[in-house]
CSV table of C-alpha atoms in Angstrom, one decimal:
chain,number,residue,atom,x,y,z
A,1,MET,CA,149.4,104.0,-28.4
A,2,ASN,CA,147.5,107.0,-27.3
A,3,LEU,CA,143.9,106.7,-28.6
A,4,SER,CA,141.4,109.2,-27.2
A,5,PHE,CA,138.4,106.8,-27.6
A,6,SER,CA,137.6,103.2,-27.0
A,7,VAL,CA,135.0,100.7,-28.3
A,8,THR,CA,132.9,98.0,-26.7
A,9,GLN,CA,132.8,94.4,-27.8
A,10,SER,CA,129.9,94.9,-30.1
A,11,GLU,CA,131.4,98.1,-31.6
A,12,LEU,CA,134.7,96.3,-32.2
A,13,LEU,CA,132.9,93.5,-34.0
A,14,GLU,CA,131.3,96.1,-36.3
A,15,VAL,CA,134.7,97.7,-36.9
A,16,LEU,CA,136.1,94.3,-37.9
A,17,LEU,CA,133.2,93.5,-40.2
A,18,ASN,CA,133.5,96.8,-42.0
A,19,VAL,CA,137.1,97.7,-41.9
A,20,ALA,CA,139.2,94.5,-41.6
A,21,PRO,CA,138.2,93.1,-45.1
A,22,VAL,CA,139.9,96.1,-46.7
A,23,ARG,CA,142.5,97.3,-44.2
A,24,PRO,CA,144.5,95.5,-41.5
A,25,VAL,CA,143.2,96.3,-38.0
A,26,PHE,CA,145.2,96.5,-34.8
A,27,ILE,CA,143.3,96.0,-31.5
A,28,TRP,CA,144.8,97.5,-28.4
A,29,GLY,CA,143.7,96.4,-24.9
A,30,ALA,CA,144.6,95.0,-21.6
A,31,PRO,CA,145.4,91.3,-21.1
A,32,GLY,CA,142.3,89.2,-20.6
A,33,ILE,CA,139.8,91.8,-21.9
A,34,GLY,CA,138.6,89.5,-24.8
A,35,LYS,CA,140.6,90.5,-27.9
A,36,SER,CA,141.3,87.0,-29.0
A,37,ALA,CA,137.7,85.8,-28.4
A,38,LEU,CA,136.4,88.7,-30.5
A,39,VAL,CA,138.7,87.9,-33.4
A,40,GLU,CA,137.6,84.3,-33.3
A,41,LYS,CA,133.9,85.5,-33.3
A,42,PHE,CA,134.6,87.7,-36.2
A,43,ALA,CA,136.1,84.8,-38.2
A,44,ASP,CA,133.1,82.7,-37.4
A,45,GLU,CA,130.8,85.5,-38.5
A,46,VAL,CA,132.5,85.8,-41.9
A,47,GLY,CA,132.8,82.0,-42.3
A,48,LEU,CA,136.6,81.9,-42.4
A,49,PRO,CA,139.1,79.8,-40.5
A,50,CYS,CA,141.2,81.7,-38.0
A,51,VAL,CA,145.0,81.1,-37.8
A,52,SER,CA,146.7,82.7,-34.8
A,53,LEU,CA,150.4,83.5,-34.5
A,54,LEU,CA,151.8,84.6,-31.1
A,55,GLY,CA,154.2,87.4,-31.8
A,56,SER,CA,156.3,87.0,-28.6
A,57,GLN,CA,157.2,83.5,-29.7
A,58,LEU,CA,158.1,84.2,-33.4
A,59,ALA,CA,161.4,84.5,-35.2
A,60,PRO,CA,161.7,86.2,-38.6
A,61,GLU,CA,161.9,82.8,-40.4
A,62,ASP,CA,158.6,81.8,-38.9
A,63,ILE,CA,157.1,84.5,-41.1
A,64,ILE,CA,159.2,84.7,-44.3
A,65,GLY,CA,160.1,81.0,-44.3
A,66,ILE,CA,163.4,79.5,-45.4
A,67,PRO,CA,165.2,79.7,-48.7
A,68,GLN,CA,165.3,76.9,-51.2
A,69,ILE,CA,167.5,76.7,-54.3
A,70,LYS,CA,165.7,76.2,-57.6
A,71,GLY,CA,168.0,76.0,-60.5
A,72,ASP,CA,170.2,79.1,-60.6
A,73,THR,CA,168.1,81.1,-58.1
A,74,SER,CA,166.6,80.7,-54.7
A,75,GLU,CA,163.2,81.5,-53.2
A,76,PHE,CA,161.7,81.6,-49.8
A,77,LEU,CA,159.1,79.0,-48.8
A,78,PRO,CA,156.6,80.4,-46.4
A,79,PRO,CA,155.5,78.3,-43.4
A,80,LYS,CA,152.7,75.8,-44.0
A,81,MET,CA,150.5,77.6,-41.4
A,82,ILE,CA,150.6,80.8,-43.5
A,83,ALA,CA,150.8,79.4,-47.0
A,84,ARG,CA,147.2,78.3,-47.5
A,85,LYS,CA,145.1,78.0,-50.7
A,86,GLU,CA,141.8,79.2,-49.3
A,87,PRO,CA,141.1,82.6,-47.7
A,88,TYR,CA,141.4,82.8,-43.9
A,89,VAL,CA,141.8,85.3,-41.0
A,90,LEU,CA,145.4,85.7,-39.9
A,91,PHE,CA,145.5,86.9,-36.3
A,92,LEU,CA,148.8,88.3,-35.2
A,93,ASP,CA,148.4,88.3,-31.4
A,94,GLU,CA,150.9,90.1,-29.2
A,95,LEU,CA,152.2,91.8,-32.4
A,96,ASN,CA,153.8,94.6,-30.4
A,97,ALA,CA,155.7,92.0,-28.3
A,98,CYS,CA,157.8,91.0,-31.4
A,99,SER,CA,161.4,92.0,-31.8
A,100,GLN,CA,162.1,94.6,-34.4
A,101,GLU,CA,163.4,92.0,-36.8
A,102,VAL,CA,160.1,90.1,-36.6
A,103,GLN,CA,158.1,93.4,-37.0
A,104,LYS,CA,160.1,94.0,-40.2
A,105,ALA,CA,159.1,90.5,-41.5
A,106,PHE,CA,155.5,91.5,-41.0
A,107,TYR,CA,155.7,94.6,-43.2
A,108,SER,CA,154.9,93.0,-46.5
A,109,LEU,CA,152.4,90.6,-44.9
A,110,ILE,CA,150.4,93.4,-43.4
A,111,HIS,CA,150.8,96.0,-46.1
A,112,GLU,CA,150.7,93.8,-49.3
A,113,ARG,CA,149.4,90.6,-47.9
A,114,ARG,CA,152.3,88.6,-49.2
A,115,VAL,CA,155.3,86.7,-48.0
A,116,GLY,CA,158.1,86.7,-50.6
A,117,GLU,CA,156.4,85.3,-53.8
A,118,TYR,CA,153.4,83.9,-51.8
A,119,HIS,CA,150.3,86.1,-51.7
A,120,LEU,CA,147.5,85.5,-49.2
A,121,PRO,CA,144.4,84.1,-51.0
A,122,GLU,CA,141.9,86.8,-52.1
A,123,GLY,CA,139.5,87.5,-49.3
A,124,SER,CA,141.9,86.9,-46.5
A,125,VAL,CA,141.9,89.2,-43.5
A,126,VAL,CA,144.9,90.3,-41.3
A,127,ILE,CA,144.2,91.4,-37.8
A,128,GLY,CA,146.8,92.3,-35.1
A,129,ALA,CA,146.4,92.8,-31.4
A,130,GLY,CA,148.6,93.8,-28.4
A,131,ASN,CA,148.7,95.0,-24.9
A,132,ARG,CA,149.3,98.6,-23.8
A,133,ALA,CA,152.5,99.9,-22.3
A,134,GLN,CA,150.8,100.4,-18.9
A,135,ASP,CA,149.7,96.8,-18.7
A,136,SER,CA,153.0,95.5,-17.2
A,137,ALA,CA,153.0,93.0,-20.1
A,138,ILE,CA,155.8,92.2,-22.7
A,139,VAL,CA,155.6,95.2,-25.0
A,140,LYS,CA,158.1,96.6,-27.4
A,141,THR,CA,157.9,99.9,-29.3
A,142,MET,CA,156.2,99.5,-32.7
A,143,SER,CA,158.0,101.1,-35.6
A,144,SER,CA,156.2,104.1,-37.1
A,145,ALA,CA,156.2,102.2,-40.4
A,146,LEU,CA,154.3,99.3,-38.9
A,147,ILE,CA,151.9,101.6,-37.0
A,148,ASN,CA,151.1,103.5,-40.2
A,149,ARG,CA,150.2,100.3,-42.0
A,150,MET,CA,147.2,99.5,-39.7
A,151,PHE,CA,143.9,100.8,-38.5
A,152,HIS,CA,144.0,101.2,-34.7
A,153,VAL,CA,141.2,100.7,-32.2
A,154,ARG,CA,141.2,100.3,-28.4
A,155,LEU,CA,138.9,97.8,-26.7
A,156,SER,CA,137.3,98.4,-23.3
A,157,ALA,CA,135.3,96.0,-21.2
A,158,ASP,CA,131.5,96.6,-21.2
A,159,PRO,CA,129.8,94.8,-18.3
A,160,ASN,CA,126.3,94.6,-20.0
A,161,GLN,CA,127.7,93.0,-23.1
A,162,TRP,CA,129.9,90.7,-21.1
A,163,LEU,CA,126.9,89.6,-19.0
A,164,SER,CA,124.9,88.8,-22.2
A,165,TRP,CA,127.8,86.7,-23.3
A,166,ALA,CA,128.1,85.0,-19.9
A,167,TYR,CA,124.4,84.1,-19.9
A,168,GLU,CA,124.8,82.6,-23.4
A,169,ASN,CA,127.9,80.6,-22.4
A,170,ARG,CA,126.4,79.4,-19.1
A,171,LEU,CA,129.0,80.8,-16.8
A,172,HIS,CA,128.5,79.9,-13.1
A,173,PRO,CA,125.5,81.7,-11.8
A,174,TRP,CA,127.4,83.1,-8.8
A,175,VAL,CA,129.8,84.9,-11.1
A,176,VAL,CA,127.0,86.2,-13.3
A,177,ASP,CA,125.0,87.4,-10.4
A,178,TYR,CA,128.0,89.0,-8.7
A,179,ILE,CA,129.0,91.0,-11.8
A,180,THR,CA,125.3,92.0,-12.3
A,181,GLN,CA,125.4,93.5,-8.8
A,182,ARG,CA,129.0,94.9,-9.2
A,183,PRO,CA,129.6,95.6,-12.9
A,184,ASP,CA,132.4,97.9,-11.8
A,185,HIS,CA,134.4,94.8,-10.7
A,186,LEU,CA,134.5,93.2,-14.2
A,187,PHE,CA,137.8,94.8,-14.9
A,188,SER,CA,140.6,96.4,-13.0
A,189,GLU,CA,143.8,97.9,-14.3
A,190,PRO,CA,146.8,95.6,-14.1
A,191,PRO,CA,148.7,96.1,-10.8
A,192,LYS,CA,152.4,97.0,-10.6
A,193,THR,CA,153.1,93.9,-8.5
A,194,GLU,CA,152.8,90.3,-9.5
A,195,GLU,CA,149.3,89.4,-8.3
A,196,PRO,CA,146.0,88.3,-9.9
A,197,TYR,CA,143.6,91.1,-11.1
A,198,SER,CA,140.1,91.2,-12.4
A,199,THR,CA,139.4,90.9,-16.1
A,200,PRO,CA,136.6,89.2,-18.1
A,201,ARG,CA,139.1,86.3,-18.6
A,202,SER,CA,139.8,85.9,-14.9
A,203,TRP,CA,136.1,85.9,-13.9
A,204,HIS,CA,135.7,83.2,-16.6
A,205,MET,CA,138.4,81.2,-14.9
A,206,LEU,CA,136.7,81.6,-11.5
A,207,SER,CA,133.5,80.4,-13.1
A,208,ASP,CA,135.3,77.3,-14.4
A,209,ALA,CA,136.9,76.6,-11.1
A,210,LEU,CA,133.5,77.0,-9.2
A,211,ARG,CA,131.9,74.5,-11.6
A,212,GLU,CA,134.7,72.0,-11.3
A,213,TYR,CA,134.3,72.1,-7.5
A,214,GLY,CA,130.5,71.8,-7.7
A,215,ALA,CA,129.9,75.1,-6.0
A,216,GLY,CA,126.1,75.6,-5.6
A,217,GLU,CA,125.5,71.9,-5.9
A,218,LYS,CA,127.3,71.1,-2.7
A,219,GLU,CA,128.5,73.3,0.2
A,220,LEU,CA,132.1,74.3,-0.1
A,221,PRO,CA,134.3,75.3,2.8
A,222,GLU,CA,135.0,79.0,2.9
A,223,SER,CA,138.7,78.1,2.8
A,224,VAL,CA,138.2,76.5,-0.7
A,225,LEU,CA,136.2,79.5,-1.9
A,226,ARG,CA,138.9,81.8,-0.6
A,227,VAL,CA,141.6,80.0,-2.6
A,228,LEU,CA,139.5,80.1,-5.8
A,229,ALA,CA,138.6,83.8,-5.5
A,230,TYR,CA,142.0,85.1,-4.4
A,231,GLY,CA,143.7,83.0,-7.1
A,232,THR,CA,141.8,84.5,-10.0
A,233,VAL,CA,140.7,88.1,-9.4
A,234,SER,CA,141.8,91.2,-7.6
A,235,ALA,CA,142.2,90.8,-3.8
A,236,ALA,CA,139.6,93.6,-3.1
A,237,HIS,CA,137.1,91.9,-5.5
A,238,ALA,CA,137.8,88.5,-4.1
A,239,GLY,CA,137.0,89.7,-0.6
A,240,MET,CA,133.7,91.2,-1.9
A,241,PHE,CA,132.9,88.0,-3.8
A,242,LEU,CA,133.3,85.9,-0.6
A,243,ALA,CA,131.0,88.3,1.2
A,244,TYR,CA,128.5,87.8,-1.6
A,245,THR,CA,128.7,84.0,-1.2
A,246,ARG,CA,127.9,84.4,2.5
A,247,GLN,CA,124.6,86.1,1.8
A,248,LEU,CA,123.4,83.8,-0.9
A,249,GLY,CA,120.6,82.7,1.4
A,250,ASN,CA,119.1,86.1,0.8
A,251,LYS,CA,120.4,87.1,-2.6
A,252,ASN,CA,117.7,89.7,-3.1
A,253,LEU,CA,118.7,91.5,0.1
A,254,LEU,CA,119.5,94.9,-1.6
A,255,ASN,CA,116.3,95.0,-3.5
A,256,GLU,CA,114.4,94.2,-0.3
A,257,ILE,CA,116.2,97.0,1.5
A,258,ILE,CA,115.5,99.5,-1.2
A,259,LYS,CA,111.8,98.5,-1.2
A,260,GLY,CA,111.6,98.8,2.6
A,261,ASP,CA,111.0,95.1,3.2
A,262,SER,CA,114.4,94.5,4.9
A,263,ARG,CA,116.9,96.5,6.9
A,264,TRP,CA,120.7,96.9,6.6
A,265,PRO,CA,122.5,93.9,8.3
A,266,SER,CA,123.6,95.3,11.7
A,267,ALA,CA,125.0,92.4,13.7
A,268,PRO,CA,128.8,92.5,14.2
A,269,GLU,CA,129.3,89.1,12.5
A,270,GLN,CA,127.5,90.5,9.4
A,271,ARG,CA,129.9,93.4,8.8
A,272,ASP,CA,131.3,91.9,5.6
A,273,VAL,CA,127.8,91.3,4.3
A,274,LEU,CA,126.9,94.9,5.2
A,275,TYR,CA,130.0,96.2,3.4
A,276,PHE,CA,129.2,94.1,0.3
A,277,THR,CA,125.5,95.2,0.3
A,278,ALA,CA,126.6,98.9,0.7
A,279,GLN,CA,129.1,98.6,-2.2
A,280,SER,CA,126.3,97.1,-4.3
A,281,PHE,CA,124.1,100.0,-3.3
A,282,ARG,CA,126.7,102.5,-4.4
A,283,ALA,CA,127.1,100.6,-7.7
A,284,ARG,CA,123.3,100.7,-8.2
A,285,LEU,CA,123.3,104.5,-7.7
A,286,LEU,CA,126.2,105.0,-10.1
A,287,THR,CA,124.5,102.9,-12.7
A,288,GLU,CA,120.9,104.2,-12.4
A,289,LEU,CA,121.0,107.9,-11.4
A,290,PRO,CA,121.1,110.2,-14.4
A,291,GLU,CA,123.7,113.0,-14.7
A,292,SER,CA,120.8,115.5,-14.9
A,293,LYS,CA,118.0,115.7,-12.3
A,294,GLN,CA,115.6,116.6,-15.1
A,295,LYS,CA,116.0,113.1,-16.5
A,296,LEU,CA,114.6,111.4,-13.4
A,297,ASN,CA,111.6,109.1,-14.0
A,298,LYS,CA,109.3,107.5,-11.4
A,299,GLU,CA,111.6,104.6,-10.7
A,300,THR,CA,114.7,106.7,-10.2
A,301,GLN,CA,112.7,109.3,-8.2
A,302,PHE,CA,111.8,106.5,-5.8
A,303,LEU,CA,115.4,105.4,-5.7
A,304,VAL,CA,116.6,108.9,-4.8
A,305,HIS,CA,113.9,109.2,-2.0
A,306,ARG,CA,114.9,105.8,-0.6
A,307,ALA,CA,118.6,106.4,-1.0
A,308,LYS,CA,118.5,109.4,1.4
A,309,ALA,CA,116.7,107.4,4.1
A,310,LEU,CA,118.9,104.4,3.6
A,311,LEU,CA,122.1,106.5,3.9
A,312,LYS,CA,120.8,107.9,7.1
A,313,ASP,CA,120.1,104.5,8.5
A,314,LEU,CA,123.4,103.1,7.3
A,315,SER,CA,125.3,106.0,8.9
A,316,ALA,CA,123.7,105.1,12.2
A,317,ILE,CA,125.1,101.6,11.9
A,318,ASN,CA,128.5,102.4,10.4
A,319,HIS,CA,129.4,105.9,9.5
A,320,GLU,CA,132.5,105.0,7.5
A,321,ILE,CA,130.6,102.6,5.3
A,322,ALA,CA,127.9,105.2,4.7
A,323,GLN,CA,130.6,107.7,3.7
A,324,MET,CA,132.1,105.1,1.3
A,325,VAL,CA,128.8,105.0,-0.6
A,326,VAL,CA,129.0,108.7,-1.5
A,327,SER,CA,132.8,109.1,-1.7
A,328,ASP,CA,134.9,109.8,-4.8
A,329,ASP,CA,136.3,106.4,-5.8
A,330,GLU,CA,139.0,106.7,-8.4
A,331,GLY,CA,137.0,109.2,-10.4
A,332,ARG,CA,133.7,107.4,-10.1
A,333,VAL,CA,131.4,109.9,-8.5
A,334,LEU,CA,127.7,110.2,-7.9
A,335,PRO,CA,125.8,113.0,-9.9
A,336,ASP,CA,126.4,116.5,-8.6
A,337,TRP,CA,122.7,117.2,-8.1
A,338,PHE,CA,122.4,114.2,-5.9
A,339,MET,CA,125.4,115.1,-3.8
A,340,VAL,CA,124.0,118.6,-3.3
A,341,GLU,CA,120.9,117.0,-1.8
A,342,ILE,CA,123.1,114.8,0.4
A,343,VAL,CA,125.1,117.8,1.6
A,344,ARG,CA,121.9,119.6,2.4
A,345,ASP,CA,120.1,116.7,4.1
A,346,LEU,CA,123.0,114.8,5.6
A,347,PRO,CA,125.9,117.3,5.9
A,348,ARG,CA,127.9,115.2,8.3
A,349,LEU,CA,127.9,112.2,5.9
A,350,ALA,CA,129.3,114.3,3.0
A,351,ASP,CA,132.0,116.0,5.1
A,352,THR,CA,134.8,113.7,3.9
A,353,ARG,CA,133.8,113.3,0.3
A,354,GLY,CA,136.8,113.0,-1.9
A,355,ARG,CA,139.3,112.6,0.9
């Protein structure tokens, strides 16, 4: 499905609250991005029970039911899970993983809210969800007839909204603090190979594992932390998370460096901490520097002033890491006006930008 726009978690909830009661909604998004959790939250908001069906595990008779002879005629008896007397939210997860036969069985359920002679109770809501073709998940082509029966929306991960949720749900403080410093690591596109990758769900799994092991309450061997991190999130993010755990004794290091109260870690054995702190510095610049120089305020003017000095100091310690801070990383670039100043003041540092 090619949609030119996407919505955040809160925007999707608004769409569901306003559109889903009158039209079936289909949510597109990568695995682990939070589609199911948001549908459950919507059901809770409107005070309806949520019944979930997993499309990849359904056969046509699981939807239309089985025939029963009554006198001279027969009728289909829909499954008990669907045939309810009170209104509810019917969540058709992995709908685009169904076979074509199952998709056909959904036509009347989605369009007319009925299965054979059975009609969904007045006030019921039908919501579908599925992964995208590029997600390396089980995906089948949806028929044009089924696509045309639903309102379509694409969900994207929003770090700020996820962090608010993480605070409310008491996720492990290491995970919350790490994503606060590296919001760009909340989500990564699914890899082509079979390996873990970062999503809101996988960070939640890492949080659960850290709590079960008692991380923070007792000291864990790095070998254990390595297994937990590399078993849940992208390898590059897992490595950075381990570097983060090594500098927990000074968790405010980046803030102190920016304020001028500390210096970049320069000892050889601190290289991974230096790399993590520099990555966090880049993420801070990407997040806080405005696209237009005219929108600078006192805080960001100070950040720009300190950034130039810090990049010069960082370059003296490790030129490659300093270049990483200002490089073009998969389309995530620092504002042009800031790079013009870097080229002017630190030309050697900007020589390999974008390579």
